[in-house]
Coordinates of C-alpha atoms in Angstrom, one line a residue:
M1 CA -49.0 24.5 215.2
S2 CA -47.2 27.7 216.9
S3 CA -46.3 31.0 214.9
T4 CA -43.7 33.6 216.2
E5 CA -43.2 36.9 215.0
L6 CA -39.7 38.0 214.7
P7 CA -38.1 41.5 214.7
E8 CA -36.9 42.6 211.2
S9 CA -33.3 42.8 212.1
V10 CA -33.6 39.0 213.5
A11 CA -33.7 35.8 211.4
A12 CA -35.5 32.7 212.3
T13 CA -33.3 30.3 214.5
A14 CA -32.4 27.6 212.0
A15 CA -30.9 24.2 213.0
G16 CA -27.5 24.7 215.1
P17 CA -26.0 28.3 216.3
R18 CA -27.2 31.1 214.3
V19 CA -24.9 32.0 211.4
S20 CA -26.1 35.6 210.5
A21 CA -29.1 37.5 210.0
V22 CA -31.4 36.9 207.0
R23 CA -31.9 39.8 204.9
V24 CA -35.3 41.6 205.4
A25 CA -36.4 44.3 202.8
E26 CA -38.0 47.2 204.2
G27 CA -41.9 46.6 204.7
E28 CA -41.5 42.9 205.2
R29 CA -41.8 40.8 208.3
L30 CA -40.7 37.4 209.5
R31 CA -42.2 34.8 211.3
S32 CA -41.5 31.0 212.3
V33 CA -44.2 28.4 212.0
T34 CA -43.6 25.4 214.1
L35 CA -45.8 22.3 213.0
P36 CA -45.2 18.8 214.0
G37 CA -41.8 17.6 212.6
L38 CA -41.1 21.0 210.6
T39 CA -40.3 24.6 211.2
L40 CA -41.2 27.1 208.3
N41 CA -39.8 30.6 207.9
V42 CA -42.5 32.9 206.4
R43 CA -41.8 36.2 204.8
H44 CA -44.9 38.6 205.0
R45 CA -45.4 42.0 203.6
P46 CA -48.6 43.5 205.4
S47 CA -50.8 45.4 203.2
D48 CA -52.4 49.0 204.4
R49 CA -55.6 47.3 203.0
T50 CA -57.5 45.1 204.9
G51 CA -59.9 42.1 203.7
L52 CA -57.6 41.2 200.7
P53 CA -57.3 37.5 199.5
P54 CA -54.2 35.7 200.7
A55 CA -51.5 34.8 198.1
L56 CA -48.7 32.2 198.9
Y57 CA -45.0 32.4 197.0
V58 CA -43.1 29.2 196.7
H59 CA -39.1 29.4 195.6
G60 CA -37.1 27.1 193.5
L61 CA -34.0 24.9 194.2
G62 CA -31.4 26.9 196.1
G63 CA -33.8 30.1 196.5
S64 CA -35.5 31.1 199.3
S65 CA -38.3 33.6 200.2
Q66 CA -36.1 36.7 199.2
N67 CA -36.7 35.5 195.5
W68 CA -40.1 37.0 195.8
S69 CA -39.2 40.6 197.3
A70 CA -39.2 42.4 194.1
L71 CA -42.7 41.1 193.0
M72 CA -44.5 41.2 196.5
P73 CA -44.8 44.9 196.6
L74 CA -46.0 45.2 193.1
L75 CA -48.8 43.2 194.4
E76 CA -49.7 44.2 198.1
D77 CA -52.7 46.3 196.8
V78 CA -54.3 43.1 195.5
V79 CA -53.2 40.3 197.9
D80 CA -52.1 39.6 201.2
G81 CA -48.8 38.1 200.5
E82 CA -46.6 35.8 202.1
A83 CA -43.3 33.7 200.7
V84 CA -42.3 30.6 202.4
D85 CA -38.7 29.3 202.7
L86 CA -39.2 25.6 201.9
P87 CA -37.6 23.2 204.7
G88 CA -33.9 23.3 204.3
F89 CA -33.7 26.5 202.6
G90 CA -33.7 30.4 203.3
D91 CA -34.1 30.3 206.9
S92 CA -36.1 27.1 207.6
P93 CA -34.3 24.5 209.3
P94 CA -34.4 20.6 207.7
P95 CA -37.4 18.7 207.9
D96 CA -37.1 16.2 210.7
D97 CA -37.7 13.2 208.5
G98 CA -34.8 14.5 206.1
D99 CA -37.5 14.0 203.1
Y100 CA -36.6 16.6 200.5
S101 CA -39.1 15.1 197.8
V102 CA -41.2 17.3 195.7
T103 CA -44.3 15.2 197.5
A104 CA -42.8 16.3 200.9
H105 CA -42.4 20.0 199.9
A106 CA -45.8 20.0 198.7
R107 CA -46.8 18.4 201.9
A108 CA -45.2 21.3 203.6
V109 CA -47.0 23.9 202.0
I110 CA -50.4 22.0 202.2
R111 CA -49.7 21.6 206.0
L112 CA -48.8 25.4 206.2
L113 CA -51.7 26.4 204.2
D114 CA -54.1 24.6 206.5
S115 CA -52.4 25.8 209.7
A116 CA -53.3 29.5 208.6
G117 CA -56.8 28.9 208.1
R118 CA -56.8 31.6 205.7
G119 CA -58.7 29.8 203.0
A120 CA -57.9 29.2 199.2
V121 CA -54.8 31.4 197.9
H122 CA -53.4 32.7 194.9
L123 CA -50.6 30.2 194.6
V124 CA -47.4 31.4 193.0
G125 CA -44.1 29.1 192.4
N126 CA -41.0 29.1 190.2
S127 CA -38.8 26.3 189.6
L128 CA -38.9 23.6 192.0
G129 CA -41.6 25.6 193.6
G130 CA -43.7 25.4 190.6
A131 CA -43.5 21.6 190.9
V132 CA -44.7 21.9 194.3
A133 CA -47.3 24.2 193.7
T134 CA -48.7 22.1 190.8
R135 CA -48.9 19.1 193.0
V136 CA -50.5 21.1 195.8
A137 CA -53.3 22.4 193.2
A138 CA -53.8 19.0 192.0
V139 CA -54.3 17.2 195.0
R140 CA -55.9 19.9 197.3
P141 CA -58.0 22.3 195.0
D142 CA -59.9 23.8 197.8
L143 CA -56.6 25.5 198.6
V144 CA -56.0 27.4 195.5
R145 CA -57.7 30.1 193.8
T146 CA -55.3 30.8 191.1
L147 CA -52.1 29.2 190.1
T148 CA -48.8 31.0 188.7
L149 CA -46.0 28.9 187.6
I150 CA -42.7 30.7 186.5
S151 CA -40.3 28.2 184.7
P152 CA -42.0 25.3 186.5
A153 CA -39.6 22.2 186.6
L154 CA -42.0 20.2 185.1
P155 CA -40.4 16.9 183.4
E156 CA -38.5 17.3 180.1
L157 CA -37.4 14.3 177.6
R158 CA -34.5 16.6 176.6
A159 CA -33.4 18.7 179.5
Q160 CA -31.5 22.0 179.1
R161 CA -27.6 21.6 179.3
G162 CA -27.9 24.2 182.3
A163 CA -29.9 21.8 184.2
W164 CA -27.2 18.9 184.0
P165 CA -25.6 19.9 187.3
T166 CA -28.6 20.0 189.0
A167 CA -29.2 16.2 187.7
L168 CA -25.6 15.1 188.6
L169 CA -25.8 16.8 191.9
A170 CA -28.9 14.3 192.6
L171 CA -26.2 11.2 192.5
P172 CA -24.8 10.2 195.9
G173 CA -21.5 11.8 196.8
V174 CA -21.6 14.2 194.1
A175 CA -22.6 17.2 196.6
S176 CA -19.7 16.3 198.8
L177 CA -17.0 16.1 195.9
F178 CA -18.6 19.3 194.6
T179 CA -18.1 20.9 198.0
R180 CA -14.3 19.7 198.1
L181 CA -13.5 20.7 194.5
T182 CA -15.0 24.2 195.0
R183 CA -13.8 24.9 198.6
D184 CA -11.4 27.6 197.4
W185 CA -14.2 29.5 195.4
T186 CA -15.2 32.7 196.7
A187 CA -19.1 33.7 197.6
E188 CA -18.6 36.2 194.5
Q189 CA -17.5 33.7 192.1
R190 CA -20.3 31.4 193.3
V191 CA -23.0 34.3 192.8
R192 CA -21.8 35.3 189.4
G193 CA -22.2 31.7 188.3
V194 CA -25.6 31.3 189.7
L195 CA -26.6 34.9 188.0
G196 CA -25.4 33.7 184.7
L197 CA -27.5 30.5 184.9
C198 CA -30.8 31.8 186.2
Y199 CA -30.7 35.4 184.5
G200 CA -31.3 35.9 180.6
D201 CA -29.1 39.3 181.2
P202 CA -27.0 39.3 184.5
G203 CA -26.3 42.9 184.0
R204 CA -29.9 43.4 185.1
V205 CA -28.6 43.1 188.5
S206 CA -27.8 46.2 190.6
D207 CA -24.6 46.6 192.7
E208 CA -26.8 46.5 195.8
G209 CA -28.6 43.5 194.6
F210 CA -25.3 41.3 193.9
R211 CA -24.0 42.6 197.1
N212 CA -27.2 41.3 198.8
A213 CA -26.8 37.9 197.0
V214 CA -23.4 37.6 198.2
E215 CA -24.1 38.2 201.6
E216 CA -26.7 35.8 201.6
M217 CA -24.3 33.1 199.8
E218 CA -21.9 33.6 202.7
R219 CA -24.6 32.8 205.1
R220 CA -25.8 29.7 203.5
L221 CA -22.7 28.3 202.9
A222 CA -22.1 28.6 206.4
L223 CA -24.9 26.4 207.4
P224 CA -24.1 22.6 208.0
Y225 CA -27.1 21.1 206.0
F226 CA -26.8 23.5 202.8
W227 CA -25.5 21.0 200.6
D228 CA -27.4 18.0 201.9
A229 CA -30.9 20.0 201.5
M230 CA -29.6 21.3 197.8
A231 CA -28.7 17.2 196.8
R232 CA -31.7 15.6 198.5
S233 CA -33.9 18.1 196.6
A234 CA -32.3 17.8 193.2
R235 CA -33.0 14.2 193.8
G236 CA -36.3 14.8 194.7
I237 CA -36.8 16.6 191.2
V238 CA -35.0 13.6 189.5
D239 CA -37.3 11.2 191.1
A240 CA -40.4 13.3 190.4
Y241 CA -39.7 13.1 186.7
T242 CA -39.5 9.6 186.8
L243 CA -43.1 9.1 188.4
G244 CA -45.8 7.7 186.1
G245 CA -49.4 7.4 186.5
Q246 CA -51.7 9.7 188.5
H247 CA -48.4 10.7 190.5
G248 CA -46.7 12.0 187.5
L249 CA -46.3 15.8 187.3
W250 CA -47.7 16.5 183.6
R251 CA -51.1 14.0 184.9
Q252 CA -51.4 16.2 187.9
A253 CA -51.0 19.4 185.8
E254 CA -54.0 18.2 183.8
R255 CA -56.0 17.7 187.1
V256 CA -55.5 21.3 188.2
L257 CA -59.0 23.3 188.3
A258 CA -57.6 26.7 189.2
P259 CA -57.1 29.2 186.4
T260 CA -53.5 29.4 185.6
L261 CA -50.6 31.8 184.3
L262 CA -47.7 30.3 182.6
V263 CA -44.5 32.4 182.6
Y264 CA -41.3 31.1 180.6
G265 CA -38.1 33.1 179.5
G266 CA -36.7 32.8 176.0
R267 CA -33.2 32.9 177.7
D268 CA -34.2 30.2 180.6
Q269 CA -31.0 27.6 180.6
L270 CA -32.4 25.5 183.3
V271 CA -36.2 25.1 181.7
S272 CA -36.8 24.9 178.0
F273 CA -38.7 27.7 176.4
R274 CA -40.3 24.9 174.2
M275 CA -42.1 23.5 177.2
A276 CA -44.3 26.5 177.3
R277 CA -46.5 24.9 174.6
R278 CA -46.9 21.5 175.9
A279 CA -47.7 23.2 179.6
S280 CA -50.5 25.4 177.8
A281 CA -52.1 22.1 176.6
A282 CA -51.5 20.0 180.0
F283 CA -53.3 23.1 182.3
R284 CA -57.0 23.4 181.3
D285 CA -57.9 26.7 181.9
S286 CA -54.0 28.5 181.1
R287 CA -52.9 31.8 179.7
L288 CA -49.1 32.1 179.0
L289 CA -46.9 35.1 179.2
A290 CA -43.6 34.6 177.1
L291 CA -40.8 36.7 177.8
P292 CA -38.1 36.6 174.9
D293 CA -35.2 38.1 177.2
A294 CA -35.9 36.5 180.6
G295 CA -34.1 33.6 182.2
H296 CA -35.1 31.3 184.8
V297 CA -36.2 33.9 187.4
A298 CA -38.7 36.3 185.6
M299 CA -40.1 37.4 188.9
M300 CA -36.5 39.0 189.6
E301 CA -35.7 40.2 186.2
Y302 CA -39.0 41.5 185.2
P303 CA -41.3 42.0 188.2
E304 CA -43.4 44.8 186.7
T305 CA -44.3 42.6 183.6
V306 CA -45.2 39.6 185.9
A307 CA -46.8 41.6 188.2
Q308 CA -49.1 42.8 185.7
A309 CA -50.2 39.6 184.2
V310 CA -50.5 38.0 187.8
R311 CA -53.2 41.2 188.5
E312 CA -55.0 40.3 185.1
L313 CA -55.3 36.7 186.2
I314 CA -56.6 37.5 189.8
D315 CA -59.3 40.0 188.0
G316 CA -60.4 37.5 185.7
S317 CA -60.9 34.9 188.5
D318 CA -62.9 37.4 190.5
D319 CA -64.9 38.0 187.4
S320 CA -65.6 34.2 187.1
D321 CA -66.5 34.2 190.8
G322 CA -69.2 36.8 190.0
S323 CA -67.3 39.0 192.9

């Protein structure tokens, strides 16, 4: 394993030619971690305090480590936080084996944590990242101190209507068809569509935040593997939903030992708010934060509220450890 620190103004190199620099917020650093068959971009926000317990943030489908830039500074006094770009997303190139299953993403996270040698982390995941984090916590409890899941992509019998395009994207040939049908869409149009789908109230996005999102969308669309990573990861979610037995996500949720915070939004169009009750019953040591006005990305819409709940989870785990 090798790790390379990158200047704040320079993005890690993805597969193929450099497209444009990945945005780095003030106080953040990027580094590229090279593992066998895998290179991961990691966003780090160094704290002024030393000796803090580590945390790792895992984004959802189509997202990146930038999705955590609002939450990370609110927790930098209690955790040493890092956010990873999953393979094929953000500034991480595709995996050598082309495997975008939930299991493969979980394996990438496990390998990153093992290579870092930082011990058990406070693991935080959103959407696809929530499914990945659930699998990590179930199979490697030694790596997870607490678990926070924000609108986790756990199997639903009746999926939200807003989630249907994700399921369709998983079908062979749909990604290329969609690319052709939407080739005249501007980055601004695409971003407005994403915000309308993911936010409970898109009006909460600032003008600067919108411009940054458009810039990132333009960068991603220029990547030759963008749609392939999206389609294969969507297929990975659908496949994970069909798994039964000990590999099923709900069965693995029941095996999680770490104290768990569940965050659900009442206006989530991708993960149903009604799943909060089932999740609360499945995770043995769980607490629920219900945000009636939030959508799918509560850590971006209501970062202060989510940060406070994470603090309470961490404080509670410290108390139970006797520390």
